[in-house]
Amino acid sequence: MKSVIAVGAGGAAGTWLRYLVSYQLQFGFPVGTMVENVSGSLLLGLFSGWFAVKAPKDWVKAGLGVGLCGGYTTFSTFASDAVELLHKQMILPAAGYIFGTLFLGIAAAAVGFTAGQKAGGGHL
């Protein structure tokens, strides 16, 4: 039951943060969604690296990982934004958005994981 409550609370906080980021970064290009997904990948990587060293309770992992990061990031909006750019015949911006989000998201997760392990006192 603790995990369910933690995921709900984390999800509410993550969704609220996502809204704030999107609200602040409203441009013609989906900058907000890209920032949310890349920074969320960094954050989830950080948590995952720290969890690998410290092994917190399951409800903490669920609340921060599934709840907070899951509520903050958004694959569906990323996909919808990409389709919209393609539909508008904005091929180069769409390609930059798709490949930039994927590359930067994976790189951010890797950096976050390494930083999380180090912060948790793990050896790299």
Short mmCIF file of C-alpha atoms in Angstrom, two decimals:
data_model
loop_
_atom_site.label_atom_id
_atom_site.label_comp_id
_atom_site.label_asym_id
_atom_site.label_seq_id
_atom_site.Cartn_x
_atom_site.Cartn_y
_atom_site.Cartn_z
CA MET A 1 0.00 0.00 0.00
CA LYS A 2 2.92 2.35 0.69
CA SER A 3 4.08 1.94 -2.92
CA VAL A 4 0.65 2.84 -4.29
CA ILE A 5 0.53 6.01 -2.18
CA ALA A 6 4.14 6.89 -3.06
CA VAL A 7 3.49 6.46 -6.80
CA GLY A 8 0.36 8.61 -6.56
CA ALA A 9 2.12 11.37 -4.63
CA GLY A 10 5.20 11.22 -6.86
CA GLY A 11 3.04 11.21 -9.98
CA ALA A 12 1.10 14.25 -8.81
CA ALA A 13 4.33 16.13 -8.08
CA GLY A 14 5.91 15.09 -11.40
CA THR A 15 2.84 16.08 -13.40
CA TRP A 16 2.72 19.45 -11.66
CA LEU A 17 6.42 20.02 -12.44
CA ARG A 18 5.86 19.02 -16.08
CA TYR A 19 3.07 21.57 -16.36
CA LEU A 20 5.29 24.30 -14.90
CA VAL A 21 8.13 23.54 -17.31
CA SER A 22 5.77 23.44 -20.31
CA TYR A 23 4.12 26.67 -19.23
CA GLN A 24 7.48 28.44 -18.98
CA LEU A 25 8.79 27.12 -22.29
CA GLN A 26 5.96 27.75 -24.74
CA PHE A 27 7.44 28.29 -28.18
CA GLY A 28 6.51 27.09 -31.66
CA PHE A 29 9.01 24.24 -31.28
CA PRO A 30 8.25 21.71 -28.50
CA VAL A 31 11.11 22.88 -26.29
CA GLY A 32 9.22 22.19 -23.07
CA THR A 33 8.64 18.54 -23.89
CA MET A 34 12.27 18.07 -24.90
CA VAL A 35 13.50 19.72 -21.68
CA GLU A 36 11.12 17.62 -19.58
CA ASN A 37 12.13 14.34 -21.18
CA VAL A 38 15.88 15.00 -21.14
CA SER A 39 15.93 16.36 -17.58
CA GLY A 40 13.61 13.53 -16.49
CA SER A 41 16.03 11.02 -18.01
CA LEU A 42 18.85 12.64 -16.05
CA LEU A 43 16.80 12.50 -12.86
CA LEU A 44 15.75 8.87 -13.34
CA GLY A 45 19.35 7.95 -14.14
CA LEU A 46 20.46 9.72 -10.96
CA PHE A 47 17.89 7.87 -8.86
CA SER A 48 18.69 4.54 -10.53
CA GLY A 49 22.42 4.92 -9.92
CA TRP A 50 21.82 5.88 -6.29
CA PHE A 51 19.31 3.02 -5.85
CA ALA A 52 21.89 0.56 -7.21
CA VAL A 53 24.25 1.51 -4.37
CA LYS A 54 21.91 2.31 -1.49
CA ALA A 55 18.97 -0.08 -2.19
CA PRO A 56 16.20 1.96 -0.52
CA LYS A 57 12.78 0.58 0.33
CA ASP A 58 10.62 -0.43 -2.64
CA TRP A 59 8.06 2.29 -1.97
CA VAL A 60 10.79 4.96 -2.18
CA LYS A 61 12.00 3.59 -5.53
CA ALA A 62 8.43 3.40 -6.83
CA GLY A 63 7.52 6.88 -5.64
CA LEU A 64 10.59 8.57 -7.11
CA GLY A 65 11.07 6.44 -10.22
CA VAL A 66 7.61 5.43 -11.40
CA GLY A 67 5.73 8.27 -9.71
CA LEU A 68 7.85 11.43 -9.91
CA CYS A 69 9.84 10.65 -13.05
CA GLY A 70 6.92 8.91 -14.75
CA GLY A 71 4.65 11.87 -14.07
CA TYR A 72 7.30 14.39 -15.14
CA THR A 73 8.34 12.81 -18.43
CA THR A 74 6.01 12.21 -21.35
CA PHE A 75 6.61 9.86 -24.25
CA SER A 76 3.10 10.36 -25.64
CA THR A 77 3.54 14.13 -25.98
CA PHE A 78 6.98 13.58 -27.53
CA ALA A 79 5.42 11.26 -30.13
CA SER A 80 2.49 13.61 -30.77
CA ASP A 81 4.81 16.62 -31.16
CA ALA A 82 6.98 14.69 -33.63
CA VAL A 83 3.94 13.68 -35.71
CA GLU A 84 2.68 17.28 -35.68
CA LEU A 85 6.04 18.60 -36.92
CA LEU A 86 6.09 15.96 -39.66
CA HIS A 87 2.48 16.74 -40.60
CA LYS A 88 3.47 20.40 -41.02
CA GLN A 89 6.25 19.26 -43.38
CA MET A 90 8.88 20.47 -40.90
CA ILE A 91 11.17 17.55 -41.67
CA LEU A 92 14.49 18.93 -40.38
CA PRO A 93 13.03 20.31 -37.13
CA ALA A 94 11.19 17.00 -36.62
CA ALA A 95 14.36 14.99 -37.20
CA GLY A 96 16.31 17.26 -34.83
CA TYR A 97 13.59 16.94 -32.20
CA ILE A 98 13.34 13.15 -32.48
CA PHE A 99 17.04 12.35 -32.63
CA GLY A 100 17.99 15.14 -30.23
CA THR A 101 15.51 13.96 -27.61
CA LEU A 102 16.59 10.34 -27.95
CA PHE A 103 20.35 11.02 -27.95
CA LEU A 104 20.26 13.65 -25.20
CA GLY A 105 17.84 11.57 -23.10
CA ILE A 106 20.06 8.48 -23.22
CA ALA A 107 23.20 10.54 -22.58
CA ALA A 108 21.51 12.32 -19.66
CA ALA A 109 20.41 8.99 -18.16
CA ALA A 110 23.97 7.66 -18.41
CA VAL A 111 25.42 10.78 -16.79
CA GLY A 112 22.74 10.66 -14.10
CA PHE A 113 23.36 6.99 -13.36
CA THR A 114 27.09 7.57 -12.95
CA ALA A 115 26.50 10.63 -10.75
CA GLY A 116 23.93 8.70 -8.69
CA GLN A 117 26.33 5.86 -8.06
CA LYS A 118 29.03 8.29 -7.03
CA ALA A 119 26.63 10.21 -4.76
CA GLY A 120 25.59 6.93 -3.17
CA GLY A 121 29.18 6.12 -2.34
CA GLY A 122 29.55 3.43 -4.98
CA HIS A 123 32.73 2.69 -6.85
CA LEU A 124 32.76 3.32 -10.58
#
